[in-house]
Amino acid sequence: MAKVEYLTFNRFLSLFNPRALYVLSYSWLFGMSLWVTFFGGVIAFKTLPRQQFGQLQLKTFPIYFSINVALSSLMMAYWVFTHPDVISYISRPTVADVAQLYALFVVFGTHGLNCFVVGPIASKVKVQRHKLEKEEGKGYDEKEVSAQMKAFNRKFGMLHGISSLLNLIAFIALVFHGLWIGNAGAKGY
C-alpha cells in the first residue's frame, strides 16, 4: 500500500504552488477552449435568434480571447522559467521542451490575432451588416440583397473562417501540450 498522507492545514496551503497553478491554468484554458469551440457556440447558434446570437458573440469573444492570451502568456513565462534550456535550444523544435514552448506560443499568437486583429474587424463588419439589414428591411441571406450587403457577407465569411481556423489551431496546440504535461508533467529541472 502506498504511504498514507494526511491533509493538514499546512499541507493544504502547500497545494498552492506555481506548478499546481500552472496545471489549473492549463485546465482552465483547455476547458474554456473546448467548450467555446465545440459546444457553447453550437448550442447558442441553434437556440438563439440570429441577431441575439451575434450580440452574444460580440460580448463573449473579446473576453474569451483576452483570457486565452493572458493565460497562455503566463504559461509561456512559467515554462521558460522552469525549463531554462529552452532558450539555448529555441531554434530546435524537435527538442521536447522547446516544442512545448512553441505550442504555447501558437496558442498565444492565434488567440492574440483573434483578440486584437481578426475579431475586432469581424465585429465591425457584423455590426455594419446588422445596420444595413435594418436599413434595407432584409436579412443578409435573403434573395436580391444589395451589392453592399453581398460585400459585407463575403468579408464577414472570410473573417469568420480565419477566426475559426485560428481557434482550431490553438485548440490542437493545447491538446498537444496537454498530452505532454499529462505524461511528462509540468515540472521543470
Tab-separated table of C-alpha atoms in Angstrom:
chain	number	residue	atom	x	y	z
A	1	MET	CA	0.000	0.000	0.000
A	2	ALA	CA	1.187	3.498	-0.727
A	3	LYS	CA	2.257	5.786	2.053
A	4	VAL	CA	-0.755	7.238	3.842
A	5	GLU	CA	-0.708	11.013	3.755
A	6	TYR	CA	-2.874	13.205	5.931
A	7	LEU	CA	-4.270	16.512	4.855
A	8	THR	CA	-3.230	19.109	7.381
A	9	PHE	CA	-3.734	22.836	7.094
A	10	ASN	CA	-0.062	23.318	6.151
A	11	ARG	CA	-0.283	20.535	3.581
A	12	PHE	CA	-3.402	22.176	2.159
A	13	LEU	CA	-1.593	25.525	1.860
A	14	SER	CA	1.351	23.824	0.136
A	15	LEU	CA	-1.010	22.795	-2.682
A	16	PHE	CA	-0.962	26.428	-3.860
A	17	ASN	CA	2.361	26.377	-5.671
A	18	PRO	CA	3.440	27.511	-9.142
A	19	ARG	CA	3.303	24.028	-10.690
A	20	ALA	CA	-0.234	23.403	-9.418
A	21	LEU	CA	-1.327	26.841	-10.599
A	22	TYR	CA	0.198	26.051	-13.998
A	23	VAL	CA	-1.888	22.888	-14.272
A	24	LEU	CA	-5.005	24.794	-13.186
A	25	SER	CA	-4.257	27.478	-15.788
A	26	TYR	CA	-3.888	24.817	-18.462
A	27	SER	CA	-7.136	23.174	-17.341
A	28	TRP	CA	-8.979	26.485	-17.468
A	29	LEU	CA	-7.563	27.311	-20.906
A	30	PHE	CA	-8.264	23.866	-22.343
A	31	GLY	CA	-11.743	23.549	-20.858
A	32	MET	CA	-12.772	27.004	-21.986
A	33	SER	CA	-11.394	26.382	-25.489
A	34	LEU	CA	-13.117	23.016	-25.745
A	35	TRP	CA	-16.447	24.482	-24.647
A	36	VAL	CA	-16.365	27.597	-26.821
A	37	THR	CA	-15.028	25.803	-29.905
A	38	PHE	CA	-17.251	22.739	-29.956
A	39	PHE	CA	-20.263	23.212	-27.683
A	40	GLY	CA	-21.208	26.700	-26.479
A	41	GLY	CA	-21.268	28.336	-29.900
A	42	VAL	CA	-23.185	25.490	-31.500
A	43	ILE	CA	-25.789	25.466	-28.726
A	44	ALA	CA	-26.196	29.251	-28.862
A	45	PHE	CA	-26.426	29.220	-32.680
A	46	LYS	CA	-29.168	26.581	-32.616
A	47	THR	CA	-31.067	28.188	-29.716
A	48	LEU	CA	-30.933	31.955	-30.134
A	49	PRO	CA	-32.336	34.144	-32.883
A	50	ARG	CA	-29.514	35.216	-35.218
A	51	GLN	CA	-29.342	38.819	-34.008
A	52	GLN	CA	-29.141	37.711	-30.354
A	53	PHE	CA	-26.560	35.068	-31.226
A	54	GLY	CA	-24.457	37.753	-32.903
A	55	GLN	CA	-24.761	40.039	-29.885
A	56	LEU	CA	-23.762	37.203	-27.558
A	57	GLN	CA	-20.637	36.555	-29.610
A	58	LEU	CA	-19.796	40.261	-29.715
A	59	LYS	CA	-19.729	40.239	-25.910
A	60	THR	CA	-18.242	36.781	-25.342
A	61	PHE	CA	-15.343	36.541	-27.779
A	62	PRO	CA	-13.297	39.535	-26.616
A	63	ILE	CA	-13.346	38.130	-23.065
A	64	TYR	CA	-12.610	34.596	-24.267
A	65	PHE	CA	-9.642	35.634	-26.383
A	66	SER	CA	-8.295	38.044	-23.741
A	67	ILE	CA	-8.310	35.326	-21.074
A	68	ASN	CA	-6.612	32.930	-23.504
A	69	VAL	CA	-3.899	35.482	-24.305
A	70	ALA	CA	-3.305	36.184	-20.616
A	71	LEU	CA	-3.211	32.541	-19.531
A	72	SER	CA	-1.022	31.386	-22.413
A	73	SER	CA	1.461	34.228	-21.807
A	74	LEU	CA	1.698	33.314	-18.113
A	75	MET	CA	2.143	29.669	-19.037
A	76	MET	CA	4.919	30.527	-21.502
A	77	ALA	CA	6.708	32.561	-18.830
A	78	TYR	CA	6.422	29.695	-16.333
A	79	TRP	CA	7.617	27.174	-18.922
A	80	VAL	CA	10.718	29.208	-19.756
A	81	PHE	CA	11.416	29.819	-16.057
A	82	THR	CA	11.168	26.124	-15.172
A	83	HIS	CA	12.825	24.888	-18.378
A	84	PRO	CA	15.671	27.411	-18.846
A	85	ASP	CA	17.401	25.338	-21.536
A	86	VAL	CA	14.594	26.101	-23.992
A	87	ILE	CA	16.282	29.438	-24.660
A	88	SER	CA	19.518	27.679	-25.641
A	89	TYR	CA	17.640	25.317	-27.963
A	90	ILE	CA	14.956	27.722	-29.159
A	91	SER	CA	15.762	27.117	-32.841
A	92	ARG	CA	15.400	23.350	-32.423
A	93	PRO	CA	11.683	22.477	-32.305
A	94	THR	CA	12.445	18.751	-32.058
A	95	VAL	CA	13.687	19.318	-28.505
A	96	ALA	CA	10.611	18.311	-26.500
A	97	ASP	CA	10.580	21.245	-24.072
A	98	VAL	CA	11.078	23.683	-26.953
A	99	ALA	CA	8.185	22.072	-28.831
A	100	GLN	CA	6.007	22.702	-25.774
A	101	LEU	CA	7.017	26.354	-25.708
A	102	TYR	CA	6.186	26.567	-29.418
A	103	ALA	CA	2.767	25.009	-28.727
A	104	LEU	CA	2.083	27.621	-26.057
A	105	PHE	CA	3.277	30.355	-28.405
A	106	VAL	CA	0.880	29.096	-31.087
A	107	VAL	CA	-1.973	29.403	-28.576
A	108	PHE	CA	-0.807	32.887	-27.574
A	109	GLY	CA	-0.323	34.010	-31.188
A	110	THR	CA	-3.533	32.655	-32.664
A	111	HIS	CA	-5.670	33.952	-29.821
A	112	GLY	CA	-3.779	37.239	-29.904
A	113	LEU	CA	-4.587	37.610	-33.596
A	114	ASN	CA	-8.230	36.828	-32.875
A	115	CYS	CA	-8.314	39.208	-29.918
A	116	PHE	CA	-6.574	42.199	-31.453
A	117	VAL	CA	-6.932	41.886	-35.239
A	118	VAL	CA	-9.438	39.447	-36.727
A	119	GLY	CA	-12.085	39.666	-34.001
A	120	PRO	CA	-12.413	43.460	-33.936
A	121	ILE	CA	-12.576	43.651	-37.737
A	122	ALA	CA	-15.190	40.855	-37.891
A	123	SER	CA	-17.217	42.538	-35.151
A	124	LYS	CA	-17.170	45.827	-37.030
A	125	VAL	CA	-18.345	44.128	-40.222
A	126	LYS	CA	-21.065	42.265	-38.312
A	127	VAL	CA	-22.367	45.495	-36.766
A	128	GLN	CA	-22.334	47.203	-40.187
A	129	ARG	CA	-24.202	44.269	-41.679
A	130	HIS	CA	-26.855	44.359	-38.933
A	131	LYS	CA	-27.294	48.083	-39.528
A	132	LEU	CA	-27.641	47.568	-43.281
A	133	GLU	CA	-30.221	44.821	-42.701
A	134	LYS	CA	-32.365	47.297	-40.761
A	135	GLU	CA	-31.947	49.977	-43.437
A	136	GLU	CA	-32.805	47.605	-46.284
A	137	GLY	CA	-35.506	45.736	-44.359
A	138	LYS	CA	-33.989	42.423	-45.495
A	139	GLY	CA	-31.938	39.721	-43.832
A	140	TYR	CA	-28.393	39.283	-45.042
A	141	ASP	CA	-29.265	35.887	-46.509
A	142	GLU	CA	-32.402	36.867	-48.424
A	143	LYS	CA	-32.565	36.920	-52.208
A	144	GLU	CA	-31.705	40.092	-54.045
A	145	VAL	CA	-29.754	41.821	-51.278
A	146	SER	CA	-27.728	44.875	-52.197
A	147	ALA	CA	-24.191	44.739	-53.558
A	148	GLN	CA	-23.019	46.319	-50.306
A	149	MET	CA	-24.673	43.516	-48.302
A	150	LYS	CA	-23.036	40.920	-50.555
A	151	ALA	CA	-19.670	42.571	-49.912
A	152	PHE	CA	-20.291	42.515	-46.146
A	153	ASN	CA	-21.288	38.843	-46.386
A	154	ARG	CA	-18.102	37.925	-48.265
A	155	LYS	CA	-15.888	39.879	-45.880
A	156	PHE	CA	-17.582	38.521	-42.766
A	157	GLY	CA	-17.465	34.957	-44.108
A	158	MET	CA	-13.747	35.272	-44.784
A	159	LEU	CA	-13.040	36.762	-41.344
A	160	HIS	CA	-15.198	34.172	-39.588
A	161	GLY	CA	-13.348	31.396	-41.416
A	162	ILE	CA	-9.949	32.829	-40.453
A	163	SER	CA	-11.049	33.246	-36.836
A	164	SER	CA	-12.389	29.689	-36.680
A	165	LEU	CA	-9.205	28.290	-38.204
A	166	LEU	CA	-7.017	30.216	-35.747
A	167	ASN	CA	-9.149	28.965	-32.860
A	168	LEU	CA	-8.912	25.361	-34.096
A	169	ILE	CA	-5.122	25.610	-34.473
A	170	ALA	CA	-4.893	26.891	-30.888
A	171	PHE	CA	-7.076	24.029	-29.684
A	172	ILE	CA	-4.865	21.443	-31.416
A	173	ALA	CA	-1.776	23.039	-29.825
A	174	LEU	CA	-3.486	22.820	-26.421
A	175	VAL	CA	-4.270	19.130	-26.960
A	176	PHE	CA	-0.602	18.506	-27.828
A	177	HIS	CA	0.583	20.376	-24.741
A	178	GLY	CA	-1.962	18.630	-22.536
A	179	LEU	CA	-0.856	15.213	-23.744
A	180	TRP	CA	2.735	16.214	-22.975
A	181	ILE	CA	2.129	17.502	-19.459
A	182	GLY	CA	-0.195	14.570	-18.794
A	183	ASN	CA	2.697	12.212	-19.499
A	184	ALA	CA	5.792	14.196	-18.510
A	185	GLY	CA	4.300	16.662	-16.022
A	186	ALA	CA	4.738	20.397	-15.816
A	187	LYS	CA	7.748	20.324	-13.540
A	188	GLY	CA	10.991	21.739	-14.746
A	189	TYR	CA	14.535	20.933	-13.796
